[in-house]
Coordinates of C-alpha atoms and ligand atoms in Angstrom, one line a residue:
M1 CA -15.2 75.4 41.4
F2 CA -14.3 73.5 38.1
F3 CA -12.4 76.2 36.4
Q4 CA -9.8 75.0 35.2
K5 CA -7.6 78.5 35.2
D6 CA -4.4 76.8 33.4
L7 CA -5.8 74.9 30.6
E8 CA -8.7 78.0 30.1
T9 CA -6.7 80.7 30.4
M10 CA -3.3 79.5 28.4
S11 CA -2.4 81.6 25.9
R12 CA -3.3 81.0 21.9
Q13 CA 0.0 79.5 20.8
K14 CA 0.5 77.1 23.8
I15 CA -3.5 76.3 22.9
E16 CA -2.4 75.4 19.4
E17 CA 1.3 73.7 20.7
I18 CA -1.6 71.2 22.7
Q19 CA -3.6 71.3 19.9
L20 CA -1.1 70.0 16.8
E21 CA 0.3 67.3 19.4
R22 CA -2.9 66.1 20.3
L23 CA -3.7 66.2 16.3
K24 CA -0.7 64.5 14.9
K25 CA -1.7 61.4 17.7
L26 CA -5.7 61.6 16.8
V27 CA -4.3 60.7 12.8
D28 CA -2.1 58.1 14.2
Y29 CA -4.5 56.6 16.2
C30 CA -7.6 56.3 13.2
D31 CA -4.9 55.1 11.0
R32 CA -4.4 52.3 13.1
N33 CA -7.9 51.6 14.9
V34 CA -10.5 52.6 12.3
P35 CA -10.3 51.0 9.0
F36 CA -12.4 53.8 6.7
Y37 CA -10.1 56.1 8.0
H38 CA -6.8 54.3 6.9
K39 CA -8.2 54.1 3.7
R40 CA -9.5 57.8 4.0
L41 CA -6.0 58.4 4.9
E42 CA -4.3 56.3 2.7
E43 CA -5.7 57.6 -0.4
S44 CA -5.3 61.1 0.3
G45 CA -1.6 60.6 1.3
V46 CA -1.9 61.8 4.9
T47 CA 0.6 60.5 7.3
A48 CA 0.7 61.7 11.5
D49 CA 4.7 62.4 10.4
K50 CA 3.3 64.7 7.5
I51 CA 1.5 67.0 9.6
K52 CA 3.6 69.7 10.9
T53 CA 1.1 72.4 11.9
L54 CA -2.0 73.2 12.5
D55 CA -2.3 74.9 8.7
D56 CA -1.7 70.4 7.5
I57 CA -5.2 69.6 8.5
K58 CA -6.4 70.6 5.5
Y59 CA -4.6 68.0 3.7
I60 CA -7.3 65.6 5.6
P61 CA -10.7 64.6 4.3
Y62 CA -13.7 65.6 5.6
T63 CA -16.3 63.4 6.8
T64 CA -20.0 63.2 6.8
K65 CA -23.1 62.4 8.6
D66 CA -23.5 59.8 5.5
D67 CA -20.0 58.0 6.7
I68 CA -21.4 57.1 10.0
R69 CA -24.6 56.2 8.9
D70 CA -22.6 53.9 6.3
N71 CA -20.7 52.4 8.8
Y72 CA -23.5 51.7 10.7
P73 CA -23.6 50.1 13.9
F74 CA -20.1 50.7 14.9
G75 CA -18.1 50.9 12.0
L76 CA -16.5 53.7 12.8
F77 CA -15.8 52.7 16.5
G78 CA -12.0 53.5 17.4
Q79 CA -12.0 50.6 20.1
P80 CA -13.2 46.8 20.5
L81 CA -16.8 47.1 22.6
K82 CA -15.1 45.5 25.1
K83 CA -14.0 48.8 25.7
I84 CA -17.1 50.7 24.7
V85 CA -18.7 51.7 28.4
R86 CA -21.6 53.8 26.9
I87 CA -24.0 54.1 23.5
H88 CA -26.0 56.9 22.2
A89 CA -27.1 57.5 19.2
S90 CA -29.1 60.8 18.0
S91 CA -32.1 59.7 15.3
G92 CA -32.1 61.7 12.2
T93 CA -35.7 62.1 10.5
T94 CA -35.0 59.5 8.2
G95 CA -33.7 55.6 8.4
K96 CA -31.0 54.4 11.1
P97 CA -29.6 56.6 13.8
T98 CA -26.4 57.8 14.1
V99 CA -24.7 55.6 16.7
V100 CA -22.0 56.8 18.9
G101 CA -19.7 54.7 21.7
Y102 CA -17.8 56.3 24.5
T103 CA -14.8 54.5 26.8
K104 CA -14.1 55.0 30.0
N105 CA -11.6 58.0 29.3
D106 CA -14.4 59.5 27.1
L107 CA -16.9 59.5 29.7
E108 CA -13.8 61.5 31.6
N109 CA -13.3 64.3 29.0
W110 CA -16.9 65.0 28.2
S111 CA -18.1 65.4 32.6
D112 CA -15.0 67.5 32.2
C113 CA -16.4 69.6 29.7
M114 CA -19.6 69.9 30.8
A115 CA -18.3 70.6 34.6
R116 CA -15.9 73.6 33.1
I117 CA -18.9 74.7 30.9
C118 CA -21.6 75.1 33.8
V119 CA -19.3 76.7 36.0
A120 CA -18.6 79.3 33.0
A121 CA -22.5 79.8 33.2
G122 CA -23.0 80.1 36.7
A123 CA -23.7 77.2 37.9
S124 CA -21.7 75.8 41.6
D125 CA -21.9 73.0 44.0
E126 CA -24.8 75.0 45.8
D127 CA -27.3 74.8 42.6
I128 CA -30.5 72.5 42.9
V129 CA -30.4 71.6 38.9
Q130 CA -33.8 69.9 37.5
I131 CA -32.7 68.3 33.8
A132 CA -35.4 68.3 31.6
F133 CA -33.9 67.0 28.6
G134 CA -34.8 63.7 28.0
Y135 CA -33.2 60.6 28.8
G136 CA -32.1 57.6 26.9
L137 CA -30.4 57.9 23.7
F138 CA -29.8 61.4 23.5
T139 CA -27.0 62.8 24.9
G140 CA -28.1 65.8 26.3
A141 CA -29.6 64.8 29.4
L142 CA -26.4 62.4 30.6
G143 CA -23.8 64.9 29.7
L144 CA -25.3 67.6 31.4
H145 CA -25.9 65.6 34.2
Y146 CA -22.8 64.1 34.5
G147 CA -20.8 67.5 34.2
L148 CA -22.5 69.0 37.0
E149 CA -22.5 66.1 39.4
K150 CA -18.4 66.6 39.4
I151 CA -18.8 70.1 40.5
G152 CA -21.1 69.3 43.5
A153 CA -24.7 70.2 41.9
T154 CA -27.5 68.7 43.5
V155 CA -29.0 66.7 40.2
V156 CA -32.7 66.2 39.7
P157 CA -33.2 64.0 36.9
T158 CA -36.8 64.8 36.1
S159 CA -36.4 64.0 31.7
S160 CA -38.1 65.8 29.7
G161 CA -42.8 65.6 29.7
N162 CA -45.0 65.3 32.6
T163 CA -44.6 68.8 32.5
E164 CA -47.2 69.9 36.1
K165 CA -45.2 67.2 38.2
Q166 CA -41.9 69.1 37.0
I167 CA -43.3 72.4 38.2
M168 CA -44.1 70.6 41.2
L169 CA -40.8 69.5 42.1
M170 CA -39.5 73.1 41.2
Q171 CA -41.5 74.5 43.8
D172 CA -40.7 71.5 46.3
F173 CA -37.1 71.4 46.1
Q174 CA -36.8 75.2 45.0
T175 CA -34.6 74.2 42.4
T176 CA -32.3 77.2 41.1
A177 CA -31.1 75.6 37.7
L178 CA -33.6 74.5 34.5
V179 CA -31.7 71.9 31.2
A180 CA -34.1 72.1 29.2
T181 CA -34.0 73.3 25.3
P182 CA -35.3 77.0 24.7
S183 CA -38.6 75.8 23.9
Y184 CA -38.9 73.4 26.3
A185 CA -38.4 76.1 29.1
Q186 CA -40.7 78.7 27.6
F187 CA -43.8 76.3 27.8
I188 CA -42.8 74.7 31.6
G189 CA -43.0 79.0 32.0
E190 CA -46.4 79.3 30.9
T191 CA -47.9 76.4 32.5
A192 CA -46.3 77.5 35.7
K193 CA -48.0 80.6 35.0
E194 CA -51.2 78.6 34.5
M195 CA -50.6 77.0 37.3
G196 CA -50.3 79.8 39.0
V197 CA -47.4 79.2 41.0
I198 CA -44.6 80.8 39.0
D199 CA -43.8 83.0 41.5
K200 CA -43.1 80.7 43.6
L201 CA -40.5 79.0 42.0
N202 CA -36.9 79.8 43.0
L203 CA -35.3 79.6 39.6
K204 CA -32.0 81.4 38.8
L205 CA -30.0 79.9 35.9
G206 CA -30.8 77.9 32.4
L207 CA -28.6 76.0 30.8
F208 CA -30.2 75.8 27.7
G209 CA -29.1 74.9 24.4
S210 CA -29.2 71.8 21.1
E211 CA -32.3 73.8 19.6
G212 CA -31.2 77.0 17.7
C213 CA -33.0 80.2 19.8
T214 CA -32.5 83.7 18.9
T215 CA -31.5 86.1 21.8
E216 CA -34.6 88.2 20.9
M217 CA -36.6 84.2 21.9
R218 CA -34.2 83.8 25.2
S219 CA -35.2 86.9 26.4
Q220 CA -39.0 86.2 26.2
V221 CA -38.3 82.6 28.5
E222 CA -35.7 84.9 30.9
K223 CA -39.0 86.9 31.3
T224 CA -41.8 84.0 31.7
L225 CA -39.2 81.9 33.7
N226 CA -37.5 85.1 36.0
L227 CA -34.1 83.5 35.3
F228 CA -30.4 84.3 33.4
A229 CA -29.7 81.8 30.9
T230 CA -26.5 80.7 28.5
D231 CA -26.7 78.5 25.1
N232 CA -24.8 75.4 24.9
Y233 CA -24.1 73.6 21.7
G234 CA -22.7 70.4 20.8
M235 CA -23.5 67.0 19.0
S236 CA -23.9 63.5 19.3
E237 CA -21.0 62.8 16.3
L238 CA -18.8 65.3 18.6
M239 CA -19.3 64.0 22.0
G240 CA -23.2 65.9 22.6
P241 CA -23.5 68.7 25.2
G242 CA -20.3 70.1 26.1
V243 CA -18.3 71.4 22.7
S244 CA -19.2 75.0 23.6
G245 CA -21.1 77.1 25.8
E246 CA -21.6 80.7 27.2
C247 CA -19.9 82.0 30.4
H248 CA -22.0 84.3 32.0
L249 CA -20.8 87.1 29.7
R250 CA -22.5 85.6 27.1
C251 CA -20.5 86.9 24.4
G252 CA -20.2 83.8 22.3
L253 CA -19.9 80.3 23.0
H254 CA -16.5 79.1 24.5
I255 CA -14.7 76.1 22.6
N256 CA -13.1 73.7 24.5
E257 CA -10.0 73.6 22.0
D258 CA -7.9 71.9 24.2
H259 CA -10.5 68.8 23.0
F260 CA -11.6 70.3 19.5
I261 CA -10.1 71.9 16.2
P262 CA -12.7 74.1 15.4
E263 CA -13.0 75.1 11.6
I264 CA -15.6 77.0 9.2
I265 CA -15.6 76.3 5.7
D266 CA -17.7 77.0 2.9
P267 CA -20.0 74.3 2.4
K268 CA -20.5 74.8 -1.3
T269 CA -16.7 75.0 -2.4
L270 CA -15.3 73.2 0.5
E271 CA -12.7 75.8 1.1
V272 CA -11.4 76.7 4.7
L273 CA -12.4 79.8 4.6
P274 CA -10.3 83.5 6.8
R275 CA -10.6 83.1 10.0
G276 CA -14.1 85.4 11.5
S277 CA -15.8 84.6 8.2
Q278 CA -19.4 82.9 8.8
G279 CA -19.8 79.3 7.2
E280 CA -20.0 76.0 8.0
L281 CA -18.2 74.4 10.9
V282 CA -16.1 71.3 10.8
I283 CA -15.0 70.1 14.5
T284 CA -12.1 67.8 15.0
T285 CA -12.2 66.1 17.8
L286 CA -8.8 65.0 19.5
T287 CA -9.2 63.3 22.6
K288 CA -12.4 60.8 21.9
E289 CA -11.3 57.1 21.3
G290 CA -14.8 55.6 21.0
I291 CA -15.7 57.1 17.2
P292 CA -12.9 59.6 16.6
M293 CA -14.1 62.3 14.3
L294 CA -11.6 63.7 11.5
R295 CA -12.8 67.1 10.4
Y296 CA -16.5 65.9 11.1
R297 CA -19.0 68.9 8.8
T298 CA -21.6 69.3 11.6
K299 CA -23.7 71.7 8.9
D300 CA -24.3 74.1 11.2
I301 CA -23.5 77.7 10.8
T302 CA -21.2 80.2 12.5
K303 CA -18.0 82.0 13.1
I304 CA -15.5 82.4 15.2
N305 CA -13.8 84.6 17.6
Y306 CA -10.4 84.0 18.9
E307 CA -9.3 87.0 20.3
P308 CA -9.8 86.2 24.5
C309 CA -12.8 86.8 26.7
E310 CA -13.3 89.6 29.5
C311 CA -14.0 86.6 32.2
G312 CA -10.4 85.9 31.5
R313 CA -10.9 82.4 29.2
T314 CA -8.5 82.1 26.2
F315 CA -10.7 79.2 23.9
A316 CA -11.7 80.7 20.6
R317 CA -15.7 81.3 21.1
M318 CA -18.0 80.7 18.5
E319 CA -21.5 83.0 17.6
K320 CA -24.6 81.2 18.6
V321 CA -25.3 79.3 15.3
M322 CA -27.5 80.9 13.2
G323 CA -28.9 78.0 11.8
R324 CA -28.2 74.8 9.4
T325 CA -27.4 74.3 6.1
D326 CA -30.4 72.4 5.6
D327 CA -32.4 74.1 7.6
M328 CA -32.4 76.9 5.2
L329 CA -34.9 77.6 3.2
K330 CA -34.8 78.4 -0.2
I331 CA -38.0 80.3 -0.8
R332 CA -38.3 82.0 -4.6
G333 CA -35.1 81.7 -5.2
V334 CA -34.0 83.7 -1.9
N335 CA -31.8 81.9 1.0
V336 CA -34.3 82.3 4.1
F337 CA -32.7 81.0 7.8
P338 CA -35.4 80.4 10.4
S339 CA -33.4 82.3 12.7
Q340 CA -34.2 85.6 11.0
I341 CA -37.8 85.3 10.9
E342 CA -37.6 84.6 14.8
S343 CA -35.6 88.1 15.4
V344 CA -38.3 89.4 13.7
L345 CA -41.3 88.5 15.4
M346 CA -39.8 88.5 18.6
R347 CA -39.7 92.3 18.5
F348 CA -43.6 91.8 18.8
D349 CA -45.1 92.3 21.8
K350 CA -48.5 91.2 21.2
I351 CA -47.5 87.9 20.3
A352 CA -46.3 85.0 22.2
P353 CA -43.0 83.2 21.6
H354 CA -44.6 80.5 19.4
Y355 CA -44.5 80.5 15.9
Q356 CA -44.6 78.1 12.8
L357 CA -43.5 78.0 9.3
V358 CA -45.2 76.6 6.5
I359 CA -44.2 76.2 2.8
T360 CA -46.2 75.4 0.2
R361 CA -45.7 75.5 -3.8
E362 CA -48.5 77.5 -5.8
N363 CA -48.7 77.9 -9.3
F364 CA -45.1 76.9 -9.5
S365 CA -44.0 79.8 -6.9
D366 CA -43.0 78.6 -3.2
R367 CA -45.3 80.5 -0.9
L368 CA -44.2 81.0 2.9
E369 CA -46.9 81.5 5.4
V370 CA -45.6 82.5 8.7
R371 CA -48.0 81.4 11.5
I372 CA -47.8 83.4 14.7
E373 CA -49.1 83.4 17.8
L374 CA -51.1 86.0 19.9
A375 CA -50.0 86.6 23.4
D376 CA -53.6 86.4 24.7
E377 CA -57.1 86.4 23.6
S378 CA -58.1 90.7 24.3
L379 CA -57.1 91.3 20.6
L380 CA -59.4 89.2 18.9
D381 CA -62.2 91.5 19.7
N382 CA -60.5 94.2 17.5
Y383 CA -60.4 93.7 14.1
S384 CA -58.6 96.8 13.1
G385 CA -55.7 96.6 16.2
L386 CA -55.3 92.7 14.3
E387 CA -55.2 94.3 11.3
S388 CA -51.9 97.0 12.1
L389 CA -50.3 94.0 13.7
R390 CA -50.1 92.0 10.7
G391 CA -49.2 94.9 8.5
S392 CA -46.5 95.8 10.9
I393 CA -45.1 92.0 10.9
H394 CA -45.8 91.5 7.3
H395 CA -43.6 94.8 6.6
D396 CA -41.0 93.9 9.1
L397 CA -40.8 90.6 7.4
K398 CA -39.8 92.0 3.8
T399 CA -37.5 94.2 5.1
V400 CA -35.5 91.9 6.6
L401 CA -36.3 88.9 4.1
G402 CA -36.8 91.0 0.8
I403 CA -40.0 88.3 0.3
D404 CA -43.3 89.0 0.8
T405 CA -44.8 86.3 3.3
K406 CA -48.2 85.5 4.5
V407 CA -48.9 86.2 7.8
S408 CA -51.3 84.7 10.0
L409 CA -52.3 85.3 13.4
V410 CA -53.7 82.4 15.3
E411 CA -54.8 82.2 18.6
H412 CA -53.1 81.8 21.6
K413 CA -52.0 78.0 22.0
S414 CA -53.3 77.0 19.3
L415 CA -49.8 76.0 18.1
E416 CA -47.9 72.9 18.7
R417 CA -45.5 72.6 22.2
F418 CA -42.7 70.9 22.6
Q419 CA -40.8 68.6 24.4
G420 CA -37.5 68.6 23.1
K421 CA -36.0 70.4 20.0
A422 CA -39.1 72.3 18.3
K423 CA -40.3 71.7 15.3
R424 CA -41.4 75.1 13.5
I425 CA -40.8 73.9 9.7
V426 CA -43.7 72.2 8.0
D427 CA -42.1 72.1 4.5
L428 CA -45.5 70.5 2.0
R429 CA -43.7 71.7 -1.2
N430 CA -42.5 68.2 -1.9
S431 CA -45.8 66.3 -0.1
K432 CA -47.7 65.3 -3.1
Ligands
LIG501 O1 -28.1 68.4 20.9 C1 -26.6 67.8 21.6 C2 -26.9 68.8 23.0 C3 -27.2 68.6 23.7 C4 -26.3 69.9 22.7 C5 -27.9 69.4 25.0 C6 -26.7 71.3 23.9 C7 -27.2 70.5 24.8 P1 -28.0 66.1 18.7 O2 -29.1 65.9 19.1 O3 -26.7 65.3 17.9 O4 -27.4 66.7 19.5 O5 -28.3 67.6 18.0 C8 -27.1 68.5 17.0 O6 -28.3 70.3 17.2 O7 -25.8 70.0 14.5 C9 -26.8 71.4 15.5 O8 -27.8 71.6 14.5 C10 -28.2 71.8 16.8 N1 -27.7 72.3 17.9 C11 -27.4 71.6 19.0 N2 -27.1 72.9 20.0 C12 -27.4 73.8 19.5 C13 -27.6 75.6 20.1 C14 -27.4 67.4 20.7 N3 -26.7 75.3 21.4 C15 -27.6 69.4 16.5 N4 -27.7 76.1 19.1 C16 -26.5 70.1 16.2 C17 -28.5 75.6 17.7 C18 -28.0 73.7 18.4 N5 -28.6 74.3 17.6

């Protein structure tokens, strides 16, 4: 088993000692190896010697995605390409991708981090694991792949797509664990039902991640596929998956704190917030050589709990990400997170776990339309039933969001399905 007990159950004092020692080394490393950081650190007067306590991290300037983009493709690398053995990239919606590089040590640490998280979730060398994340520049598939091989699981690298074949193999191999985005897992489940083979699958564990998914939505996916699923968080700039993940108790995602220092900041004032506050997650990578990150602003909103977990692990736990600062919708001046809408929708059992949020502007006013799929066709002939369902959803959304929405119930299977990260927001406000 890959439970690194000595490390994963260290006292907080010990964790912080390791972090401080590594932080000093990191500042020195960045100063010497990355001209961009050398300049930034010089301008802010920070040197490794000046870092006396973990609190002193606050003197280091933040790093953002724009900094990586401005230094495209390899400008922030801490090692020459001769030492870089792997490159990944995340495709943004616009412009050039964000490129990241790994040394041999980085790949070793990445596999360790992933292995720990997979074991914490309940995976073992008994598992046959199908990886249905897309293989390629995306970090998800290869990240999980190496971590799962490390713990001795039997890895089946099916990649995403080709869903019917995916299900055939799942049935023939009696696959026990599925790695996928929750939305693709849901699609796989629906397809297996349509193929009439859902009862022939042997799935027990879902290692999900890479996109937001409320606990309510996850329950739906678990029900469809008849498995138990955990959430995994990460991003290419920080490593990929492996930054944090849920243990089998699912009360927060354990952050691999010997490799990462998390902070929570106010995204507007950029001030560090007191422990326990909700805000934007900022991460400093402590061991990465390929592309080290000093105080990277993730734009993901969460909060951190430093209490030890009942599973015995002492690494701090972050709450499930509630959204990204740039995914927050401002509707007639009111802030709305898509996850708030998802939580409301999933309470209704006559609708399928597929929805789309369409935002338009009419007469200088924003309008949010929530399109939701019906669970089956039977309701279509029952006009009053439909109206009452629509009314209840509209009422609950208004109570939670504080704004009026247009609720549209659409036919089963009429909304798009996704094989990677779901795209549920269609913002048409600036499209004219
Ligand atoms: O999605 C890395 C990853 C792969 C994580 C597989 C977990 C599993 P990127 O493509 O760079 O990397 O996207 C990073 O995805 O800033 C979040 O907004 C979002 N994200 C990732 N994991 C979660 C999660 C990978 N568990 C961006 N919950 C991040 C919510 C997530 N959002």
